[in-house]
Amino acid sequence: MGTKGHIKICPSILAGDFGKIYDEAKRIEDSGADRLHVDVMDGHFVPNLTIGPQVVAAINRGTNMFLDVHLMMYNAFDYVERFVEAGADRITFHFESTEDVEDTLSFIRKCNVEAGLAFCPETSETFVPKYLNKCDMILLMTVHPGFGGQKFMPEVLDKIRFVRDALTKLDIRQGGVTADKNNPATLKLPPFPIQVDGGINRETAKECLLAGATEFVAGTYLMGAKDMASEIAFLKSL
Ligand code: DX5
Ligand code: ZN
């Protein structure tokens, strides 16, 4: 379907057993996942409280994986360096929690890690295009951030299509499809990822993929699977 090979699977360790965090990190690594997703929640921006830089550092000691750190917190800017030191390879923060979105994106990039920008389901997708040239990934939440195990919100599918079309209009390469086939310059750009997070399983992943998503975060579905490796292989074959 053209996007094959560009799909990235990101199990969320939030749905793992925190009593054996090294083993869980290793289990994710051994399953063939592309990134390890870490959900950081501050008890303010979202009601839940999860983990901080120290635990990210512990996960980093347990694995060589790309750490995809999803900050659901206020004052993300003030914590960027701590998460970078802890081993983050990408830091994603929320549009809704941050006044200085552009400053925060450029600061994250200055720290030599990728910068992701996340949008809640109720936020208008029309805010997204302005940032496409200033970040390395867009995360479209498919549940309200805060907890694992929630039900996928199908209304986000239209937002995914909107962002995919915006990428094409802006001539930014997405999902392995070159916006302008006659312009070799666009071939030099890596695929621009659209990530989805929340309620992802076999069925909802397929719907998101068809709409244009390329990165799939899954907690309950993958961490709870009998055989995570075969579920990841299934997602990659979609
Ligand atoms: C939700 C988190 C998600 C969560 C996904 O606020 O951002 O990453 O761990 O969990 P599932 O896949 O169970 O919806
Ligand atoms: Zn997340």
PDB file of C-alpha atoms and ligand atoms in Angstrom:
ATOM      1  CA  MET A   1       0.000   0.000   0.000  1.00  0.00           C
ATOM      2  CA  GLY A   2       2.981   2.278  -0.429  1.00  0.00           C
ATOM      3  CA  THR A   3       3.475   2.941   3.251  1.00  0.00           C
ATOM      4  CA  LYS A   4       4.901  -0.526   3.840  1.00  0.00           C
ATOM      5  CA  GLY A   5       8.378  -0.326   5.289  1.00  0.00           C
ATOM      6  CA  HIS A   6       7.692   3.064   6.809  1.00  0.00           C
ATOM      7  CA  ILE A   7       5.386   1.805   9.522  1.00  0.00           C
ATOM      8  CA  LYS A   8       6.846   2.172  12.999  1.00  0.00           C
ATOM      9  CA  ILE A   9       5.488   0.267  15.964  1.00  0.00           C
ATOM     10  CA  CYS A  10       5.883   1.793  19.408  1.00  0.00           C
ATOM     11  CA  PRO A  11       4.731  -0.272  22.394  1.00  0.00           C
ATOM     12  CA  SER A  12       3.924   1.851  25.441  1.00  0.00           C
ATOM     13  CA  ILE A  13       5.685   0.651  28.576  1.00  0.00           C
ATOM     14  CA  LEU A  14       2.896   2.273  30.617  1.00  0.00           C
ATOM     15  CA  ALA A  15       0.922  -0.947  30.163  1.00  0.00           C
ATOM     16  CA  GLY A  16       3.887  -3.026  31.353  1.00  0.00           C
ATOM     17  CA  ASP A  17       4.814  -4.280  34.815  1.00  0.00           C
ATOM     18  CA  PHE A  18       6.721  -1.446  36.546  1.00  0.00           C
ATOM     19  CA  GLY A  19       8.044  -3.936  39.079  1.00  0.00           C
ATOM     20  CA  LYS A  20      10.310  -5.365  36.387  1.00  0.00           C
ATOM     21  CA  ILE A  21      10.973  -2.411  34.171  1.00  0.00           C
ATOM     22  CA  TYR A  22      14.269  -3.751  32.730  1.00  0.00           C
ATOM     23  CA  ASP A  23      12.614  -6.996  31.693  1.00  0.00           C
ATOM     24  CA  GLU A  24       9.726  -5.100  30.125  1.00  0.00           C
ATOM     25  CA  ALA A  25      12.131  -2.881  28.172  1.00  0.00           C
ATOM     26  CA  LYS A  26      13.981  -5.979  26.992  1.00  0.00           C
ATOM     27  CA  ARG A  27      10.706  -7.694  26.077  1.00  0.00           C
ATOM     28  CA  ILE A  28       9.778  -4.718  23.881  1.00  0.00           C
ATOM     29  CA  GLU A  29      13.223  -4.717  22.268  1.00  0.00           C
ATOM     30  CA  ASP A  30      13.146  -8.459  21.573  1.00  0.00           C
ATOM     31  CA  SER A  31       9.687  -8.239  20.002  1.00  0.00           C
ATOM     32  CA  GLY A  32      10.920  -6.319  16.963  1.00  0.00           C
ATOM     33  CA  ALA A  33       9.385  -2.973  17.970  1.00  0.00           C
ATOM     34  CA  ASP A  34      10.831   0.177  16.395  1.00  0.00           C
ATOM     35  CA  ARG A  35      10.525   2.549  19.333  1.00  0.00           C
ATOM     36  CA  LEU A  36       9.821   2.290  23.045  1.00  0.00           C
ATOM     37  CA  HIS A  37       7.083   4.758  23.990  1.00  0.00           C
ATOM     38  CA  VAL A  38       7.250   6.320  27.464  1.00  0.00           C
ATOM     39  CA  ASP A  39       4.236   8.183  28.847  1.00  0.00           C
ATOM     40  CA  VAL A  40       5.141  10.980  31.238  1.00  0.00           C
ATOM     41  CA  MET A  41       2.132  12.440  33.106  1.00  0.00           C
ATOM     42  CA  ASP A  42       2.303  15.261  35.629  1.00  0.00           C
ATOM     43  CA  GLY A  43      -0.981  15.050  37.541  1.00  0.00           C
ATOM     44  CA  HIS A  44      -1.895  18.560  36.289  1.00  0.00           C
ATOM     45  CA  PHE A  45      -2.182  18.615  32.522  1.00  0.00           C
ATOM     46  CA  VAL A  46      -3.657  15.127  32.871  1.00  0.00           C
ATOM     47  CA  PRO A  47      -5.036  13.665  36.113  1.00  0.00           C
ATOM     48  CA  ASN A  48      -2.669  10.714  36.149  1.00  0.00           C
ATOM     49  CA  LEU A  49       0.869  10.710  37.549  1.00  0.00           C
ATOM     50  CA  THR A  50       3.378   8.315  36.021  1.00  0.00           C
ATOM     51  CA  ILE A  51       7.130   8.552  35.599  1.00  0.00           C
ATOM     52  CA  GLY A  52       9.926  11.100  35.482  1.00  0.00           C
ATOM     53  CA  PRO A  53      13.472  11.380  34.099  1.00  0.00           C
ATOM     54  CA  GLN A  54      14.959   8.931  36.638  1.00  0.00           C
ATOM     55  CA  VAL A  55      12.753   6.103  35.444  1.00  0.00           C
ATOM     56  CA  VAL A  56      13.414   7.033  31.808  1.00  0.00           C
ATOM     57  CA  ALA A  57      17.137   6.726  32.641  1.00  0.00           C
ATOM     58  CA  ALA A  58      16.501   3.281  34.143  1.00  0.00           C
ATOM     59  CA  ILE A  59      14.649   2.165  31.007  1.00  0.00           C
ATOM     60  CA  ASN A  60      17.528   3.512  28.940  1.00  0.00           C
ATOM     61  CA  ARG A  61      19.988   1.355  30.891  1.00  0.00           C
ATOM     62  CA  GLY A  62      17.863  -1.696  30.114  1.00  0.00           C
ATOM     63  CA  THR A  63      17.691  -1.264  26.353  1.00  0.00           C
ATOM     64  CA  ASN A  64      19.358   0.187  23.276  1.00  0.00           C
ATOM     65  CA  MET A  65      16.030   1.175  21.793  1.00  0.00           C
ATOM     66  CA  PHE A  66      14.943   4.537  20.442  1.00  0.00           C
ATOM     67  CA  LEU A  67      13.123   6.132  23.390  1.00  0.00           C
ATOM     68  CA  ASP A  68      10.003   8.000  22.311  1.00  0.00           C
ATOM     69  CA  VAL A  69       9.132  10.169  25.288  1.00  0.00           C
ATOM     70  CA  HIS A  70       5.580  11.560  25.321  1.00  0.00           C
ATOM     71  CA  LEU A  71       5.252  14.429  27.779  1.00  0.00           C
ATOM     72  CA  MET A  72       1.726  15.035  29.040  1.00  0.00           C
ATOM     73  CA  MET A  73       2.714  17.886  31.309  1.00  0.00           C
ATOM     74  CA  TYR A  74       2.910  21.638  31.752  1.00  0.00           C
ATOM     75  CA  ASN A  75       6.309  23.391  31.595  1.00  0.00           C
ATOM     76  CA  ALA A  76       7.706  20.871  29.122  1.00  0.00           C
ATOM     77  CA  PHE A  77      10.453  23.342  28.152  1.00  0.00           C
ATOM     78  CA  ASP A  78      11.913  23.274  31.665  1.00  0.00           C
ATOM     79  CA  TYR A  79      12.274  19.486  31.608  1.00  0.00           C
ATOM     80  CA  VAL A  80      13.661  18.962  28.103  1.00  0.00           C
ATOM     81  CA  GLU A  81      17.316  18.771  29.164  1.00  0.00           C
ATOM     82  CA  ARG A  82      16.563  16.329  31.975  1.00  0.00           C
ATOM     83  CA  PHE A  83      14.802  13.948  29.616  1.00  0.00           C
ATOM     84  CA  VAL A  84      17.590  14.289  27.056  1.00  0.00           C
ATOM     85  CA  GLU A  85      20.161  13.420  29.732  1.00  0.00           C
ATOM     86  CA  ALA A  86      17.973  10.480  30.733  1.00  0.00           C
ATOM     87  CA  GLY A  87      18.272   9.077  27.201  1.00  0.00           C
ATOM     88  CA  ALA A  88      15.261  10.340  25.232  1.00  0.00           C
ATOM     89  CA  ASP A  89      15.695  10.129  21.457  1.00  0.00           C
ATOM     90  CA  ARG A  90      12.525  12.047  20.732  1.00  0.00           C
ATOM     91  CA  ILE A  91      10.557  14.373  22.971  1.00  0.00           C
ATOM     92  CA  THR A  92       6.920  15.014  22.169  1.00  0.00           C
ATOM     93  CA  PHE A  93       4.924  17.603  24.085  1.00  0.00           C
ATOM     94  CA  HIS A  94       1.371  18.892  23.858  1.00  0.00           C
ATOM     95  CA  PHE A  95       0.237  21.900  21.866  1.00  0.00           C
ATOM     96  CA  GLU A  96      -2.463  22.434  24.517  1.00  0.00           C
ATOM     97  CA  SER A  97      -0.068  22.535  27.477  1.00  0.00           C
ATOM     98  CA  THR A  98       2.528  24.907  26.066  1.00  0.00           C
ATOM     99  CA  GLU A  99       2.526  28.631  25.336  1.00  0.00           C
ATOM    100  CA  ASP A 100       5.889  28.733  23.549  1.00  0.00           C
ATOM    101  CA  VAL A 101       5.358  25.905  21.097  1.00  0.00           C
ATOM    102  CA  GLU A 102       7.935  27.108  18.554  1.00  0.00           C
ATOM    103  CA  ASP A 103      10.578  27.886  21.169  1.00  0.00           C
ATOM    104  CA  THR A 104      10.103  24.476  22.755  1.00  0.00           C
ATOM    105  CA  LEU A 105      10.354  22.670  19.409  1.00  0.00           C
ATOM    106  CA  SER A 106      13.539  24.477  18.455  1.00  0.00           C
ATOM    107  CA  PHE A 107      15.062  23.952  21.903  1.00  0.00           C
ATOM    108  CA  ILE A 108      14.415  20.201  21.698  1.00  0.00           C
ATOM    109  CA  ARG A 109      16.083  20.099  18.287  1.00  0.00           C
ATOM    110  CA  LYS A 110      19.002  22.137  19.609  1.00  0.00           C
ATOM    111  CA  CYS A 111      19.501  19.377  22.175  1.00  0.00           C
ATOM    112  CA  ASN A 112      20.047  16.967  19.248  1.00  0.00           C
ATOM    113  CA  VAL A 113      16.914  14.910  19.704  1.00  0.00           C
ATOM    114  CA  GLU A 114      13.799  14.774  17.564  1.00  0.00           C
ATOM    115  CA  ALA A 115      10.913  17.088  18.413  1.00  0.00           C
ATOM    116  CA  GLY A 116       7.332  15.831  18.287  1.00  0.00           C
ATOM    117  CA  LEU A 117       4.150  17.866  18.714  1.00  0.00           C
ATOM    118  CA  ALA A 118       1.001  16.250  20.107  1.00  0.00           C
ATOM    119  CA  PHE A 119      -2.624  17.275  19.659  1.00  0.00           C
ATOM    120  CA  CYS A 120      -5.599  16.188  21.773  1.00  0.00           C
ATOM    121  CA  PRO A 121      -8.661  14.794  19.969  1.00  0.00           C
ATOM    122  CA  GLU A 122     -10.739  17.920  20.614  1.00  0.00           C
ATOM    123  CA  THR A 123      -8.128  20.367  19.263  1.00  0.00           C
ATOM    124  CA  SER A 124      -8.762  21.654  15.752  1.00  0.00           C
ATOM    125  CA  GLU A 125      -6.499  20.116  13.137  1.00  0.00           C
ATOM    126  CA  THR A 126      -6.203  23.546  11.519  1.00  0.00           C
ATOM    127  CA  PHE A 127      -3.525  24.381  14.119  1.00  0.00           C
ATOM    128  CA  VAL A 128      -1.255  21.626  12.811  1.00  0.00           C
ATOM    129  CA  PRO A 129       0.111  22.814   9.399  1.00  0.00           C
ATOM    130  CA  LYS A 130       1.894  25.828  10.867  1.00  0.00           C
ATOM    131  CA  TYR A 131       4.268  23.474  12.725  1.00  0.00           C
ATOM    132  CA  LEU A 132       4.953  20.855  10.070  1.00  0.00           C
ATOM    133  CA  ASN A 133       8.186  22.524   9.001  1.00  0.00           C
ATOM    134  CA  LYS A 134       9.311  22.998  12.585  1.00  0.00           C
ATOM    135  CA  CYS A 135       9.034  19.537  14.074  1.00  0.00           C
ATOM    136  CA  ASP A 136       9.968  15.927  13.296  1.00  0.00           C
ATOM    137  CA  MET A 137       6.671  14.216  14.046  1.00  0.00           C
ATOM    138  CA  ILE A 138       3.003  14.994  14.667  1.00  0.00           C
ATOM    139  CA  LEU A 139       1.126  12.933  17.247  1.00  0.00           C
ATOM    140  CA  LEU A 140      -2.630  12.864  16.874  1.00  0.00           C
ATOM    141  CA  MET A 141      -4.118  11.459  20.070  1.00  0.00           C
ATOM    142  CA  THR A 142      -6.855   8.920  19.414  1.00  0.00           C
ATOM    143  CA  VAL A 143      -8.026   9.045  23.057  1.00  0.00           C
ATOM    144  CA  HIS A 144      -8.037  11.809  25.672  1.00  0.00           C
ATOM    145  CA  PRO A 145      -4.517  11.719  27.117  1.00  0.00           C
ATOM    146  CA  GLY A 146      -4.111  10.475  30.686  1.00  0.00           C
ATOM    147  CA  PHE A 147      -4.799   6.769  30.838  1.00  0.00           C
ATOM    148  CA  GLY A 148      -4.105   3.566  28.966  1.00  0.00           C
ATOM    149  CA  GLY A 149      -6.897   1.187  28.047  1.00  0.00           C
ATOM    150  CA  GLN A 150      -9.369   3.721  26.623  1.00  0.00           C
ATOM    151  CA  LYS A 151     -11.560   3.358  23.563  1.00  0.00           C
ATOM    152  CA  PHE A 152     -10.294   4.609  20.193  1.00  0.00           C
ATOM    153  CA  MET A 153     -12.032   7.798  18.976  1.00  0.00           C
ATOM    154  CA  PRO A 154     -12.893   7.354  15.281  1.00  0.00           C
ATOM    155  CA  GLU A 155     -13.513  11.082  14.814  1.00  0.00           C
ATOM    156  CA  VAL A 156      -9.723  11.552  14.774  1.00  0.00           C
ATOM    157  CA  LEU A 157      -9.496   9.712  11.425  1.00  0.00           C
ATOM    158  CA  ASP A 158     -10.555  12.885   9.569  1.00  0.00           C
ATOM    159  CA  LYS A 159      -7.788  14.802  11.331  1.00  0.00           C
ATOM    160  CA  ILE A 160      -5.226  12.233  10.182  1.00  0.00           C
ATOM    161  CA  ARG A 161      -6.415  12.651   6.584  1.00  0.00           C
ATOM    162  CA  PHE A 162      -6.255  16.432   6.963  1.00  0.00           C
ATOM    163  CA  VAL A 163      -2.632  16.326   8.180  1.00  0.00           C
ATOM    164  CA  ARG A 164      -1.629  13.844   5.475  1.00  0.00           C
ATOM    165  CA  ASP A 165      -3.099  16.181   2.841  1.00  0.00           C
ATOM    166  CA  ALA A 166      -1.418  19.193   4.426  1.00  0.00           C
ATOM    167  CA  LEU A 167       1.946  17.418   4.220  1.00  0.00           C
ATOM    168  CA  THR A 168       1.399  16.733   0.555  1.00  0.00           C
ATOM    169  CA  LYS A 169       0.415  20.347  -0.114  1.00  0.00           C
ATOM    170  CA  LEU A 170       3.472  21.594   1.701  1.00  0.00           C
ATOM    171  CA  ASP A 171       5.578  19.208  -0.370  1.00  0.00           C
ATOM    172  CA  ILE A 172       6.822  17.393   2.694  1.00  0.00           C
ATOM    173  CA  ARG A 173       7.381  13.716   2.026  1.00  0.00           C
ATOM    174  CA  GLN A 174       5.025  11.472   4.004  1.00  0.00           C
ATOM    175  CA  GLY A 175       4.638   7.757   4.321  1.00  0.00           C
ATOM    176  CA  GLY A 176       7.120   7.005   1.587  1.00  0.00           C
ATOM    177  CA  VAL A 177       5.138   8.926  -1.018  1.00  0.00           C
ATOM    178  CA  THR A 178       7.005  11.738  -2.681  1.00  0.00           C
ATOM    179  CA  ALA A 179       4.818  14.825  -2.966  1.00  0.00           C
ATOM    180  CA  ASP A 180       6.433  15.922  -6.208  1.00  0.00           C
ATOM    181  CA  LYS A 181       7.824  12.996  -8.182  1.00  0.00           C
ATOM    182  CA  ASN A 182       9.504  15.387 -10.636  1.00  0.00           C
ATOM    183  CA  ASN A 183      11.371  17.145  -7.890  1.00  0.00           C
ATOM    184  CA  PRO A 184      14.320  15.011  -6.767  1.00  0.00           C
ATOM    185  CA  ALA A 185      14.913  17.328  -3.818  1.00  0.00           C
ATOM    186  CA  THR A 186      11.867  15.911  -2.078  1.00  0.00           C
ATOM    187  CA  LEU A 187      13.413  12.447  -2.242  1.00  0.00           C
ATOM    188  CA  LYS A 188      16.123  13.536   0.160  1.00  0.00           C
ATOM    189  CA  LEU A 189      13.605  14.187   2.904  1.00  0.00           C
ATOM    190  CA  PRO A 190      12.884  11.307   5.240  1.00  0.00           C
ATOM    191  CA  PRO A 191       9.241  10.259   5.518  1.00  0.00           C
ATOM    192  CA  PHE A 192       7.390  12.593   7.841  1.00  0.00           C
ATOM    193  CA  PRO A 193       5.681  10.546  10.540  1.00  0.00           C
ATOM    194  CA  ILE A 194       2.107  10.920  11.717  1.00  0.00           C
ATOM    195  CA  GLN A 195       1.789   9.044  14.997  1.00  0.00           C
ATOM    196  CA  VAL A 196      -1.423   7.827  16.604  1.00  0.00           C
ATOM    197  CA  ASP A 197      -1.740   6.923  20.265  1.00  0.00           C
ATOM    198  CA  GLY A 198      -4.636   5.485  22.245  1.00  0.00           C
ATOM    199  CA  GLY A 199      -6.943   2.528  21.725  1.00  0.00           C
ATOM    200  CA  ILE A 200      -4.787   1.110  18.933  1.00  0.00           C
ATOM    201  CA  ASN A 201      -5.330  -2.556  18.058  1.00  0.00           C
ATOM    202  CA  ARG A 202      -5.406  -4.659  14.885  1.00  0.00           C
ATOM    203  CA  GLU A 203      -8.586  -3.010  13.579  1.00  0.00           C
ATOM    204  CA  THR A 204      -8.022   0.608  14.602  1.00  0.00           C
ATOM    205  CA  ALA A 205      -4.400   0.498  13.397  1.00  0.00           C
ATOM    206  CA  LYS A 206      -5.645  -0.461   9.942  1.00  0.00           C
ATOM    207  CA  GLU A 207      -8.151   2.420   9.899  1.00  0.00           C
ATOM    208  CA  CYS A 208      -5.446   4.885  10.939  1.00  0.00           C
ATOM    209  CA  LEU A 209      -3.018   3.494   8.388  1.00  0.00           C
ATOM    210  CA  LEU A 210      -5.548   3.965   5.596  1.00  0.00           C
ATOM    211  CA  ALA A 211      -6.092   7.548   6.764  1.00  0.00           C
ATOM    212  CA  GLY A 212      -2.339   8.263   6.627  1.00  0.00           C
ATOM    213  CA  ALA A 213      -0.817   7.386  10.005  1.00  0.00           C
ATOM    214  CA  THR A 214       2.661   5.839   9.948  1.00  0.00           C
ATOM    215  CA  GLU A 215       3.567   5.355  13.625  1.00  0.00           C
ATOM    216  CA  PHE A 216       1.445   3.330  15.999  1.00  0.00           C
ATOM    217  CA  VAL A 217       1.660   3.518  19.770  1.00  0.00           C
ATOM    218  CA  ALA A 218      -0.062   0.681  21.588  1.00  0.00           C
ATOM    219  CA  GLY A 219      -0.090  -0.137  25.279  1.00  0.00           C
ATOM    220  CA  THR A 220      -2.836  -2.525  26.323  1.00  0.00           C
ATOM    221  CA  TYR A 221      -2.970  -4.362  23.001  1.00  0.00           C
ATOM    222  CA  LEU A 222       0.758  -5.033  22.570  1.00  0.00           C
ATOM    223  CA  MET A 223       1.968  -5.326  26.169  1.00  0.00           C
ATOM    224  CA  GLY A 224      -0.974  -7.611  26.985  1.00  0.00           C
ATOM    225  CA  ALA A 225      -0.610  -9.779  23.895  1.00  0.00           C
ATOM    226  CA  LYS A 226       0.339 -13.437  24.367  1.00  0.00           C
ATOM    227  CA  ASP A 227       2.979 -13.005  21.700  1.00  0.00           C
ATOM    228  CA  MET A 228       3.961  -9.357  21.200  1.00  0.00           C
ATOM    229  CA  ALA A 229       6.389 -10.221  18.385  1.00  0.00           C
ATOM    230  CA  SER A 230       3.702 -11.798  16.232  1.00  0.00           C
ATOM    231  CA  GLU A 231       1.303  -8.879  16.811  1.00  0.00           C
ATOM    232  CA  ILE A 232       4.038  -6.459  15.747  1.00  0.00           C
ATOM    233  CA  ALA A 233       4.718  -8.580  12.675  1.00  0.00           C
ATOM    234  CA  PHE A 234       0.992  -8.474  11.912  1.00  0.00           C
ATOM    235  CA  LEU A 235       0.876  -4.668  12.180  1.00  0.00           C
ATOM    236  CA  LYS A 236       3.890  -4.372   9.919  1.00  0.00           C
ATOM    237  CA  SER A 237       2.230  -6.549   7.304  1.00  0.00           C
ATOM    238  CA  LEU A 238      -0.870  -4.344   7.077  1.00  0.00           C
TER     239      LEU A 238
HETATM  240  C1  DX5 B   1      -2.512   7.821  26.844  1.00  0.00           C
HETATM  241  C2  DX5 B   1      -1.082   7.497  26.522  1.00  0.00           C
HETATM  242  C3  DX5 B   1      -0.921   6.282  25.690  1.00  0.00           C
HETATM  243  C4  DX5 B   1      -1.328   5.013  26.348  1.00  0.00           C
HETATM  244  C5  DX5 B   1      -1.868   4.110  25.299  1.00  0.00           C
HETATM  245  O1  DX5 B   1      -2.582   9.038  27.494  1.00  0.00           O
HETATM  246  O2  DX5 B   1      -0.483   8.564  25.823  1.00  0.00           O
HETATM  247  O3  DX5 B   1       0.390   6.170  25.160  1.00  0.00           O
HETATM  248  O4  DX5 B   1      -0.276   4.377  27.014  1.00  0.00           O
HETATM  249  O5  DX5 B   1      -2.473   3.025  25.889  1.00  0.00           O
HETATM  250  P1  DX5 B   1      -3.530   2.114  25.132  1.00  0.00           P
HETATM  251  O6  DX5 B   1      -2.861   1.547  23.931  1.00  0.00           O
HETATM  252  O7  DX5 B   1      -3.872   1.091  26.152  1.00  0.00           O
HETATM  253  O8  DX5 B   1      -4.702   2.998  24.760  1.00  0.00           O
HETATM  254 ZN    ZN B   2       1.497   8.187  24.808  1.00  0.00          ZN
END
